[in-house]
């Protein structure tokens, strides 16, 4: 394939990532699991910067699932602290780069301190027109569908809608992320091949890419490799990582 034949239209618009394997990565080096979580932050930075340079429209990162509360209290505590710290340190840079940050999930279970940080970060970047970054925190695909159903039921109860009005389009509109395209490419690191209650509805037609590397090792080349795989899956055979890289910063 000629370089000129590959256009940005071939790239996925919305990439979702299950960032997995922090604990195993740390353990392999004889370190505590939280060491892996701390090092996972650098991989998040690299992913955001690479996706931005590729001109991707939206990236959704699974940071904490609704099931992750079952982990040891100490690990959950460290993750929450890390979340607060990262929000404080990164938001300025995201804002400077015109990126929009949103936290997707049931935020009501977070401490009021964390909820305040989230609200500030979202408000600061709300008007930005660049890539949308969704951080899924206390998120579950089943929760997302349930909250949409509950909002629809309330509208039926109040007479705003009748039950016969409910269709796929209306359900989609009540899910989180209803304003951005559905996921084209799902990436999961660490060799696990399951969805773990991440987005369910929005993954209906996603291509799924599983890589054995652990999340803290994920970087620019890993994302380029996944995107190259995606473009070739979409029957644009023969595209190379170099061609994908050539699209960077070329928007
Ligand atoms: C992913 O890494 C990060 C979170 C779920 C917060 P893990 O903590 O699941 O690491 P492994 O899967 O135990 O190696
Ligand atoms: C899924 O990873 C959730 C996140 C990456 C935040 P887990 O490591 O928690 O998933 P399971 O429990 O192995 O399925
Ligand atoms: Mg895991």
PDB file of C-alpha atoms and ligand atoms in Angstrom:
ATOM      1  CA  UNK A   1       0.000   0.000   0.000  1.00  0.00           C
ATOM      2  CA  UNK A   2       1.287   3.448  -0.858  1.00  0.00           C
ATOM      3  CA  UNK A   3       1.703   5.926   1.942  1.00  0.00           C
ATOM      4  CA  UNK A   4      -0.640   8.321   0.181  1.00  0.00           C
ATOM      5  CA  UNK A   5      -3.458   5.765   0.129  1.00  0.00           C
ATOM      6  CA  UNK A   6      -3.722   5.581   3.888  1.00  0.00           C
ATOM      7  CA  UNK A   7      -5.879   8.361   5.254  1.00  0.00           C
ATOM      8  CA  UNK A   8      -6.851   9.284   8.788  1.00  0.00           C
ATOM      9  CA  UNK A   9     -10.359   8.029   8.010  1.00  0.00           C
ATOM     10  CA  UNK A  10      -8.980   4.512   8.307  1.00  0.00           C
ATOM     11  CA  UNK A  11      -8.078   5.064  11.962  1.00  0.00           C
ATOM     12  CA  UNK A  12     -10.417   4.184  14.818  1.00  0.00           C
ATOM     13  CA  UNK A  13     -12.349   7.206  16.103  1.00  0.00           C
ATOM     14  CA  UNK A  14     -12.884   5.883  19.606  1.00  0.00           C
ATOM     15  CA  UNK A  15     -10.374   3.618  21.348  1.00  0.00           C
ATOM     16  CA  UNK A  16     -11.196   1.990  24.692  1.00  0.00           C
ATOM     17  CA  UNK A  17      -8.506   0.411  26.843  1.00  0.00           C
ATOM     18  CA  UNK A  18      -8.657  -2.032  29.751  1.00  0.00           C
ATOM     19  CA  UNK A  19      -5.407  -1.158  31.465  1.00  0.00           C
ATOM     20  CA  UNK A  20      -4.560  -4.494  33.082  1.00  0.00           C
ATOM     21  CA  UNK A  21      -1.529  -6.182  34.610  1.00  0.00           C
ATOM     22  CA  UNK A  22      -0.113  -3.534  36.963  1.00  0.00           C
ATOM     23  CA  UNK A  23      -0.008  -5.971  39.869  1.00  0.00           C
ATOM     24  CA  UNK A  24       1.680  -8.784  37.939  1.00  0.00           C
ATOM     25  CA  UNK A  25       4.209  -6.362  36.447  1.00  0.00           C
ATOM     26  CA  UNK A  26       5.203  -5.217  39.936  1.00  0.00           C
ATOM     27  CA  UNK A  27       5.240  -8.721  41.360  1.00  0.00           C
ATOM     28  CA  UNK A  28       7.556  -9.918  38.585  1.00  0.00           C
ATOM     29  CA  UNK A  29      10.102  -7.457  39.974  1.00  0.00           C
ATOM     30  CA  UNK A  30       9.517  -8.365  43.587  1.00  0.00           C
ATOM     31  CA  UNK A  31       7.685  -5.083  44.252  1.00  0.00           C
ATOM     32  CA  UNK A  32       4.280  -4.458  45.890  1.00  0.00           C
ATOM     33  CA  UNK A  33       1.240  -4.202  43.584  1.00  0.00           C
ATOM     34  CA  UNK A  34       0.868  -0.470  44.153  1.00  0.00           C
ATOM     35  CA  UNK A  35       4.280   0.057  42.535  1.00  0.00           C
ATOM     36  CA  UNK A  36       2.620  -1.206  39.349  1.00  0.00           C
ATOM     37  CA  UNK A  37      -0.278   1.224  39.687  1.00  0.00           C
ATOM     38  CA  UNK A  38       2.111   4.153  40.148  1.00  0.00           C
ATOM     39  CA  UNK A  39       4.070   3.143  37.049  1.00  0.00           C
ATOM     40  CA  UNK A  40       0.838   2.722  35.108  1.00  0.00           C
ATOM     41  CA  UNK A  41       0.427   6.504  35.150  1.00  0.00           C
ATOM     42  CA  UNK A  42       3.363   6.974  32.742  1.00  0.00           C
ATOM     43  CA  UNK A  43       1.694   4.553  30.314  1.00  0.00           C
ATOM     44  CA  UNK A  44      -1.507   6.616  30.512  1.00  0.00           C
ATOM     45  CA  UNK A  45       0.477   9.752  29.625  1.00  0.00           C
ATOM     46  CA  UNK A  46       2.165   8.067  26.648  1.00  0.00           C
ATOM     47  CA  UNK A  47      -1.143   6.688  25.415  1.00  0.00           C
ATOM     48  CA  UNK A  48      -2.861  10.064  25.572  1.00  0.00           C
ATOM     49  CA  UNK A  49      -0.001  11.810  23.815  1.00  0.00           C
ATOM     50  CA  UNK A  50       0.212   9.189  21.034  1.00  0.00           C
ATOM     51  CA  UNK A  51      -3.566   9.106  20.523  1.00  0.00           C
ATOM     52  CA  UNK A  52      -3.629  12.905  20.333  1.00  0.00           C
ATOM     53  CA  UNK A  53      -0.866  12.929  17.742  1.00  0.00           C
ATOM     54  CA  UNK A  54      -2.763  10.367  15.669  1.00  0.00           C
ATOM     55  CA  UNK A  55      -5.846  12.585  15.720  1.00  0.00           C
ATOM     56  CA  UNK A  56      -8.043  10.020  17.515  1.00  0.00           C
ATOM     57  CA  UNK A  57     -11.377  11.587  18.586  1.00  0.00           C
ATOM     58  CA  UNK A  58     -11.912   9.811  21.898  1.00  0.00           C
ATOM     59  CA  UNK A  59     -10.054   7.518  24.272  1.00  0.00           C
ATOM     60  CA  UNK A  60     -11.765   5.734  27.158  1.00  0.00           C
ATOM     61  CA  UNK A  61      -9.535   4.250  29.844  1.00  0.00           C
ATOM     62  CA  UNK A  62     -10.790   1.722  32.387  1.00  0.00           C
ATOM     63  CA  UNK A  63      -9.146   2.826  35.623  1.00  0.00           C
ATOM     64  CA  UNK A  64     -11.331   1.288  38.313  1.00  0.00           C
ATOM     65  CA  UNK A  65     -14.232  -1.095  37.901  1.00  0.00           C
ATOM     66  CA  UNK A  66     -17.328  -1.329  40.059  1.00  0.00           C
ATOM     67  CA  UNK A  67     -15.938  -4.721  41.160  1.00  0.00           C
ATOM     68  CA  UNK A  68     -12.520  -3.349  42.163  1.00  0.00           C
ATOM     69  CA  UNK A  69     -13.870  -2.248  45.577  1.00  0.00           C
ATOM     70  CA  UNK A  70     -13.473  -5.938  46.497  1.00  0.00           C
ATOM     71  CA  UNK A  71      -9.694  -5.532  46.518  1.00  0.00           C
ATOM     72  CA  UNK A  72      -7.819  -5.117  49.832  1.00  0.00           C
ATOM     73  CA  UNK A  73      -8.738  -1.854  51.517  1.00  0.00           C
ATOM     74  CA  UNK A  74      -5.150  -0.663  51.411  1.00  0.00           C
ATOM     75  CA  UNK A  75      -4.848  -1.115  47.640  1.00  0.00           C
ATOM     76  CA  UNK A  76      -8.168   0.675  47.060  1.00  0.00           C
ATOM     77  CA  UNK A  77      -6.934   3.518  49.293  1.00  0.00           C
ATOM     78  CA  UNK A  78      -3.704   3.893  47.311  1.00  0.00           C
ATOM     79  CA  UNK A  79      -5.624   3.871  44.021  1.00  0.00           C
ATOM     80  CA  UNK A  80      -7.947   6.636  45.249  1.00  0.00           C
ATOM     81  CA  UNK A  81      -5.000   8.746  46.447  1.00  0.00           C
ATOM     82  CA  UNK A  82      -3.248   8.195  43.123  1.00  0.00           C
ATOM     83  CA  UNK A  83      -6.369   9.272  41.317  1.00  0.00           C
ATOM     84  CA  UNK A  84      -6.509  12.530  43.305  1.00  0.00           C
ATOM     85  CA  UNK A  85      -2.796  13.218  42.773  1.00  0.00           C
ATOM     86  CA  UNK A  86      -2.927  12.533  39.049  1.00  0.00           C
ATOM     87  CA  UNK A  87      -6.003  14.726  38.606  1.00  0.00           C
ATOM     88  CA  UNK A  88      -4.175  17.568  40.345  1.00  0.00           C
ATOM     89  CA  UNK A  89      -0.947  17.230  38.405  1.00  0.00           C
ATOM     90  CA  UNK A  90      -2.164  16.345  34.909  1.00  0.00           C
ATOM     91  CA  UNK A  91      -5.216  18.527  34.327  1.00  0.00           C
ATOM     92  CA  UNK A  92      -3.252  21.680  33.572  1.00  0.00           C
ATOM     93  CA  UNK A  93      -1.305  19.916  30.838  1.00  0.00           C
ATOM     94  CA  UNK A  94      -4.418  18.344  29.346  1.00  0.00           C
ATOM     95  CA  UNK A  95      -6.090  21.750  29.328  1.00  0.00           C
ATOM     96  CA  UNK A  96      -3.087  23.375  27.691  1.00  0.00           C
ATOM     97  CA  UNK A  97      -3.338  20.769  24.927  1.00  0.00           C
ATOM     98  CA  UNK A  98      -7.044  21.502  24.374  1.00  0.00           C
ATOM     99  CA  UNK A  99      -8.055  18.027  25.623  1.00  0.00           C
ATOM    100  CA  UNK A 100     -11.357  17.362  27.324  1.00  0.00           C
ATOM    101  CA  UNK A 101     -11.375  15.163  30.419  1.00  0.00           C
ATOM    102  CA  UNK A 102     -14.421  13.366  31.759  1.00  0.00           C
ATOM    103  CA  UNK A 103     -14.855  10.812  34.484  1.00  0.00           C
ATOM    104  CA  UNK A 104     -17.404   8.157  33.617  1.00  0.00           C
ATOM    105  CA  UNK A 105     -18.988   6.004  36.308  1.00  0.00           C
ATOM    106  CA  UNK A 106     -20.920   6.142  39.557  1.00  0.00           C
ATOM    107  CA  UNK A 107     -19.099   9.005  41.235  1.00  0.00           C
ATOM    108  CA  UNK A 108     -21.360   9.018  44.295  1.00  0.00           C
ATOM    109  CA  UNK A 109     -19.231   6.397  46.050  1.00  0.00           C
ATOM    110  CA  UNK A 110     -16.069   8.516  45.945  1.00  0.00           C
ATOM    111  CA  UNK A 111     -14.964  10.734  48.840  1.00  0.00           C
ATOM    112  CA  UNK A 112     -16.207  14.311  48.688  1.00  0.00           C
ATOM    113  CA  UNK A 113     -12.592  15.419  48.202  1.00  0.00           C
ATOM    114  CA  UNK A 114     -12.252  13.256  45.106  1.00  0.00           C
ATOM    115  CA  UNK A 115     -15.674  14.264  43.794  1.00  0.00           C
ATOM    116  CA  UNK A 116     -14.634  17.902  44.095  1.00  0.00           C
ATOM    117  CA  UNK A 117     -11.373  17.284  42.184  1.00  0.00           C
ATOM    118  CA  UNK A 118     -13.296  15.485  39.452  1.00  0.00           C
ATOM    119  CA  UNK A 119     -15.841  18.294  39.110  1.00  0.00           C
ATOM    120  CA  UNK A 120     -13.037  20.892  38.904  1.00  0.00           C
ATOM    121  CA  UNK A 121     -11.124  18.921  36.264  1.00  0.00           C
ATOM    122  CA  UNK A 122     -14.224  18.386  34.154  1.00  0.00           C
ATOM    123  CA  UNK A 123     -15.280  22.017  34.386  1.00  0.00           C
ATOM    124  CA  UNK A 124     -11.808  23.311  33.502  1.00  0.00           C
ATOM    125  CA  UNK A 125     -11.611  21.260  30.300  1.00  0.00           C
ATOM    126  CA  UNK A 126     -15.323  21.214  29.355  1.00  0.00           C
ATOM    127  CA  UNK A 127     -15.005  23.729  26.514  1.00  0.00           C
ATOM    128  CA  UNK A 128     -11.938  22.137  24.924  1.00  0.00           C
ATOM    129  CA  UNK A 129     -12.394  20.937  21.375  1.00  0.00           C
ATOM    130  CA  UNK A 130      -9.577  18.382  21.055  1.00  0.00           C
ATOM    131  CA  UNK A 131      -9.634  14.695  21.907  1.00  0.00           C
ATOM    132  CA  UNK A 132     -12.049  13.536  24.600  1.00  0.00           C
ATOM    133  CA  UNK A 133     -10.485  11.453  27.376  1.00  0.00           C
ATOM    134  CA  UNK A 134     -12.955   9.433  29.395  1.00  0.00           C
ATOM    135  CA  UNK A 135     -11.635   7.878  32.562  1.00  0.00           C
ATOM    136  CA  UNK A 136     -13.927   5.057  33.609  1.00  0.00           C
ATOM    137  CA  UNK A 137     -13.865   4.978  37.397  1.00  0.00           C
ATOM    138  CA  UNK A 138     -16.296   2.985  39.522  1.00  0.00           C
ATOM    139  CA  UNK A 139     -17.679   2.129  36.128  1.00  0.00           C
ATOM    140  CA  UNK A 140     -19.472  -1.036  35.105  1.00  0.00           C
ATOM    141  CA  UNK A 141     -21.147  -1.781  31.797  1.00  0.00           C
ATOM    142  CA  UNK A 142     -24.121  -3.223  33.671  1.00  0.00           C
ATOM    143  CA  UNK A 143     -24.294  -0.108  35.846  1.00  0.00           C
ATOM    144  CA  UNK A 144     -24.314   2.070  32.711  1.00  0.00           C
ATOM    145  CA  UNK A 145     -27.251   0.197  31.182  1.00  0.00           C
ATOM    146  CA  UNK A 146     -29.063   0.137  34.533  1.00  0.00           C
ATOM    147  CA  UNK A 147     -28.765   3.898  35.035  1.00  0.00           C
ATOM    148  CA  UNK A 148     -30.037   4.477  31.490  1.00  0.00           C
ATOM    149  CA  UNK A 149     -33.020   2.196  32.155  1.00  0.00           C
ATOM    150  CA  UNK A 150     -33.772   3.933  35.412  1.00  0.00           C
ATOM    151  CA  UNK A 151     -33.718   7.377  33.726  1.00  0.00           C
ATOM    152  CA  UNK A 152     -36.037   6.079  31.009  1.00  0.00           C
ATOM    153  CA  UNK A 153     -38.402   4.491  33.553  1.00  0.00           C
ATOM    154  CA  UNK A 154     -38.638   7.825  35.354  1.00  0.00           C
ATOM    155  CA  UNK A 155     -39.605   9.542  32.106  1.00  0.00           C
ATOM    156  CA  UNK A 156     -42.290   6.940  31.491  1.00  0.00           C
ATOM    157  CA  UNK A 157     -43.545   7.359  35.050  1.00  0.00           C
ATOM    158  CA  UNK A 158     -43.803  11.128  34.656  1.00  0.00           C
ATOM    159  CA  UNK A 159     -45.591  10.772  31.325  1.00  0.00           C
ATOM    160  CA  UNK A 160     -42.780  12.388  29.315  1.00  0.00           C
ATOM    161  CA  UNK A 161     -42.408   9.110  27.366  1.00  0.00           C
ATOM    162  CA  UNK A 162     -44.577   6.078  26.802  1.00  0.00           C
ATOM    163  CA  UNK A 163     -43.120   2.567  27.027  1.00  0.00           C
ATOM    164  CA  UNK A 164     -43.665   2.118  23.280  1.00  0.00           C
ATOM    165  CA  UNK A 165     -41.224   4.964  22.583  1.00  0.00           C
ATOM    166  CA  UNK A 166     -38.279   3.005  23.969  1.00  0.00           C
ATOM    167  CA  UNK A 167     -35.923   1.925  21.218  1.00  0.00           C
ATOM    168  CA  UNK A 168     -32.183   1.411  20.737  1.00  0.00           C
ATOM    169  CA  UNK A 169     -31.617   5.041  19.828  1.00  0.00           C
ATOM    170  CA  UNK A 170     -33.277   6.260  23.022  1.00  0.00           C
ATOM    171  CA  UNK A 171     -31.347   3.805  25.181  1.00  0.00           C
ATOM    172  CA  UNK A 172     -28.083   4.915  23.524  1.00  0.00           C
ATOM    173  CA  UNK A 173     -28.930   8.531  24.316  1.00  0.00           C
ATOM    174  CA  UNK A 174     -29.246   7.747  28.016  1.00  0.00           C
ATOM    175  CA  UNK A 175     -25.965   5.880  28.335  1.00  0.00           C
ATOM    176  CA  UNK A 176     -22.756   7.629  29.362  1.00  0.00           C
ATOM    177  CA  UNK A 177     -20.694   8.807  26.368  1.00  0.00           C
ATOM    178  CA  UNK A 178     -23.806   9.113  24.201  1.00  0.00           C
ATOM    179  CA  UNK A 179     -22.253  12.151  22.514  1.00  0.00           C
ATOM    180  CA  UNK A 180     -19.256  10.323  21.046  1.00  0.00           C
ATOM    181  CA  UNK A 181     -19.006   7.506  18.476  1.00  0.00           C
ATOM    182  CA  UNK A 182     -19.252   3.923  19.723  1.00  0.00           C
ATOM    183  CA  UNK A 183     -15.953   2.129  20.356  1.00  0.00           C
ATOM    184  CA  UNK A 184     -14.119   0.969  17.206  1.00  0.00           C
ATOM    185  CA  UNK A 185     -11.128  -0.598  18.915  1.00  0.00           C
ATOM    186  CA  UNK A 186     -10.903  -2.209  22.360  1.00  0.00           C
ATOM    187  CA  UNK A 187      -7.438  -2.940  23.721  1.00  0.00           C
ATOM    188  CA  UNK A 188      -6.751  -5.084  26.780  1.00  0.00           C
ATOM    189  CA  UNK A 189      -3.255  -5.590  28.113  1.00  0.00           C
ATOM    190  CA  UNK A 190      -1.819  -8.422  30.234  1.00  0.00           C
ATOM    191  CA  UNK A 191      -3.060 -11.339  28.137  1.00  0.00           C
ATOM    192  CA  UNK A 192      -6.528 -11.573  29.691  1.00  0.00           C
ATOM    193  CA  UNK A 193      -9.259 -11.971  27.083  1.00  0.00           C
ATOM    194  CA  UNK A 194     -12.429 -10.791  28.796  1.00  0.00           C
ATOM    195  CA  UNK A 195     -14.477  -7.620  29.062  1.00  0.00           C
ATOM    196  CA  UNK A 196     -14.691  -7.529  32.894  1.00  0.00           C
ATOM    197  CA  UNK A 197     -17.947  -5.543  32.795  1.00  0.00           C
ATOM    198  CA  UNK A 198     -16.405  -2.658  30.832  1.00  0.00           C
ATOM    199  CA  UNK A 199     -18.653  -1.000  28.260  1.00  0.00           C
ATOM    200  CA  UNK A 200     -21.146  -3.582  27.015  1.00  0.00           C
ATOM    201  CA  UNK A 201     -23.559  -1.715  24.768  1.00  0.00           C
ATOM    202  CA  UNK A 202     -20.892   0.542  23.242  1.00  0.00           C
ATOM    203  CA  UNK A 203     -18.635  -2.419  22.359  1.00  0.00           C
ATOM    204  CA  UNK A 204     -21.261  -4.082  20.165  1.00  0.00           C
ATOM    205  CA  UNK A 205     -19.113  -3.810  17.017  1.00  0.00           C
ATOM    206  CA  UNK A 206     -15.656  -3.096  18.422  1.00  0.00           C
ATOM    207  CA  UNK A 207     -12.608  -4.925  17.127  1.00  0.00           C
ATOM    208  CA  UNK A 208     -10.896  -6.490  20.138  1.00  0.00           C
ATOM    209  CA  UNK A 209      -7.137  -6.459  20.502  1.00  0.00           C
ATOM    210  CA  UNK A 210      -5.456  -8.421  23.270  1.00  0.00           C
ATOM    211  CA  UNK A 211      -1.775  -7.997  23.971  1.00  0.00           C
ATOM    212  CA  UNK A 212       0.290  -9.966  26.506  1.00  0.00           C
ATOM    213  CA  UNK A 213       2.277  -6.967  27.699  1.00  0.00           C
ATOM    214  CA  UNK A 214       1.495  -5.522  31.118  1.00  0.00           C
ATOM    215  CA  UNK A 215      -0.002  -2.041  31.317  1.00  0.00           C
ATOM    216  CA  UNK A 216       3.094  -0.228  32.739  1.00  0.00           C
ATOM    217  CA  UNK A 217       5.033  -1.400  29.642  1.00  0.00           C
ATOM    218  CA  UNK A 218       2.490   0.031  27.205  1.00  0.00           C
ATOM    219  CA  UNK A 219       3.825   2.956  25.166  1.00  0.00           C
ATOM    220  CA  UNK A 220       3.764   4.726  21.816  1.00  0.00           C
ATOM    221  CA  UNK A 221       4.858   1.667  19.830  1.00  0.00           C
ATOM    222  CA  UNK A 222       2.234  -0.511  21.537  1.00  0.00           C
ATOM    223  CA  UNK A 223      -0.578   1.840  20.551  1.00  0.00           C
ATOM    224  CA  UNK A 224       0.758   2.182  16.999  1.00  0.00           C
ATOM    225  CA  UNK A 225       0.892  -1.625  16.803  1.00  0.00           C
ATOM    226  CA  UNK A 226      -2.733  -1.932  17.952  1.00  0.00           C
ATOM    227  CA  UNK A 227      -3.915   0.732  15.507  1.00  0.00           C
ATOM    228  CA  UNK A 228      -1.968  -0.932  12.675  1.00  0.00           C
ATOM    229  CA  UNK A 229      -3.658  -4.239  13.525  1.00  0.00           C
ATOM    230  CA  UNK A 230      -7.052  -2.449  13.513  1.00  0.00           C
ATOM    231  CA  UNK A 231      -6.479  -0.829  10.117  1.00  0.00           C
ATOM    232  CA  UNK A 232      -5.464  -4.188   8.652  1.00  0.00           C
ATOM    233  CA  UNK A 233      -8.475  -5.928  10.245  1.00  0.00           C
ATOM    234  CA  UNK A 234     -10.635  -3.420   8.437  1.00  0.00           C
ATOM    235  CA  UNK A 235      -9.479  -5.062   5.208  1.00  0.00           C
ATOM    236  CA  UNK A 236      -6.894  -2.429   4.397  1.00  0.00           C
ATOM    237  CA  UNK A 237      -4.275  -5.129   4.064  1.00  0.00           C
ATOM    238  CA  UNK A 238      -0.616  -4.446   4.158  1.00  0.00           C
ATOM    239  CA  UNK A 239      -0.534  -1.213   6.126  1.00  0.00           C
ATOM    240  CA  UNK A 240       2.595  -0.874   8.222  1.00  0.00           C
ATOM    241  CA  UNK A 241       3.354   0.734  11.569  1.00  0.00           C
ATOM    242  CA  UNK A 242       5.516   3.244   9.674  1.00  0.00           C
ATOM    243  CA  UNK A 243       2.507   4.375   7.667  1.00  0.00           C
ATOM    244  CA  UNK A 244       0.516   4.850  10.861  1.00  0.00           C
ATOM    245  CA  UNK A 245       3.392   6.814  12.397  1.00  0.00           C
ATOM    246  CA  UNK A 246       3.529   8.972   9.277  1.00  0.00           C
ATOM    247  CA  UNK A 247      -0.001  10.128  10.061  1.00  0.00           C
ATOM    248  CA  UNK A 248       1.105  11.489  13.426  1.00  0.00           C
ATOM    249  CA  UNK A 249       1.203  15.237  13.858  1.00  0.00           C
ATOM    250  CA  UNK A 250      -0.045  15.460  10.319  1.00  0.00           C
ATOM    251  CA  UNK A 251      -3.681  16.273  11.036  1.00  0.00           C
TER     252      UNK A 251
HETATM  253  C1  LIG B   1      -5.020  -3.009  36.467  1.00  0.00           C
HETATM  254  O1  LIG B   1      -4.003  -3.814  36.972  1.00  0.00           O
HETATM  255  C2  LIG B   1      -5.284  -1.801  37.320  1.00  0.00           C
HETATM  256  C3  LIG B   1      -6.552  -1.822  38.058  1.00  0.00           C
HETATM  257  C4  LIG B   1      -7.486  -2.739  37.953  1.00  0.00           C
HETATM  258  C5  LIG B   1      -6.775  -0.728  38.985  1.00  0.00           C
HETATM  259  P1  LIG B   1      -4.309  -4.924  38.030  1.00  0.00           P
HETATM  260  O2  LIG B   1      -4.249  -4.328  39.400  1.00  0.00           O
HETATM  261  O3  LIG B   1      -5.583  -5.616  37.721  1.00  0.00           O
HETATM  262  O4  LIG B   1      -3.085  -5.917  37.859  1.00  0.00           O
HETATM  263  P2  LIG B   1      -3.132  -7.488  37.818  1.00  0.00           P
HETATM  264  O5  LIG B   1      -4.181  -7.884  36.831  1.00  0.00           O
HETATM  265  O6  LIG B   1      -3.464  -7.953  39.195  1.00  0.00           O
HETATM  266  O7  LIG B   1      -1.763  -7.883  37.401  1.00  0.00           O
HETATM  267  C1  LIG B   2     -10.471  -4.680  34.898  1.00  0.00           C
HETATM  268  O1  LIG B   2      -9.317  -5.236  35.392  1.00  0.00           O
HETATM  269  C2  LIG B   2     -10.659  -3.327  35.451  1.00  0.00           C
HETATM  270  C3  LIG B   2      -9.621  -2.333  35.172  1.00  0.00           C
HETATM  271  C4  LIG B   2      -8.617  -2.468  34.354  1.00  0.00           C
HETATM  272  C5  LIG B   2      -9.774  -1.111  35.867  1.00  0.00           C
HETATM  273  P1  LIG B   2      -9.337  -6.310  36.557  1.00  0.00           P
HETATM  274  O2  LIG B   2      -7.961  -6.830  36.675  1.00  0.00           O
HETATM  275  O3  LIG B   2      -9.940  -5.737  37.774  1.00  0.00           O
HETATM  276  O4  LIG B   2     -10.338  -7.415  35.969  1.00  0.00           O
HETATM  277  P2  LIG B   2     -10.578  -8.899  36.404  1.00  0.00           P
HETATM  278  O5  LIG B   2     -11.083  -8.832  37.796  1.00  0.00           O
HETATM  279  O6  LIG B   2      -9.275  -9.596  36.315  1.00  0.00           O
HETATM  280  O7  LIG B   2     -11.587  -9.425  35.436  1.00  0.00           O
HETATM  281 MG1  LIG B   3      -6.117  -7.281  36.664  1.00  0.00          MG
END
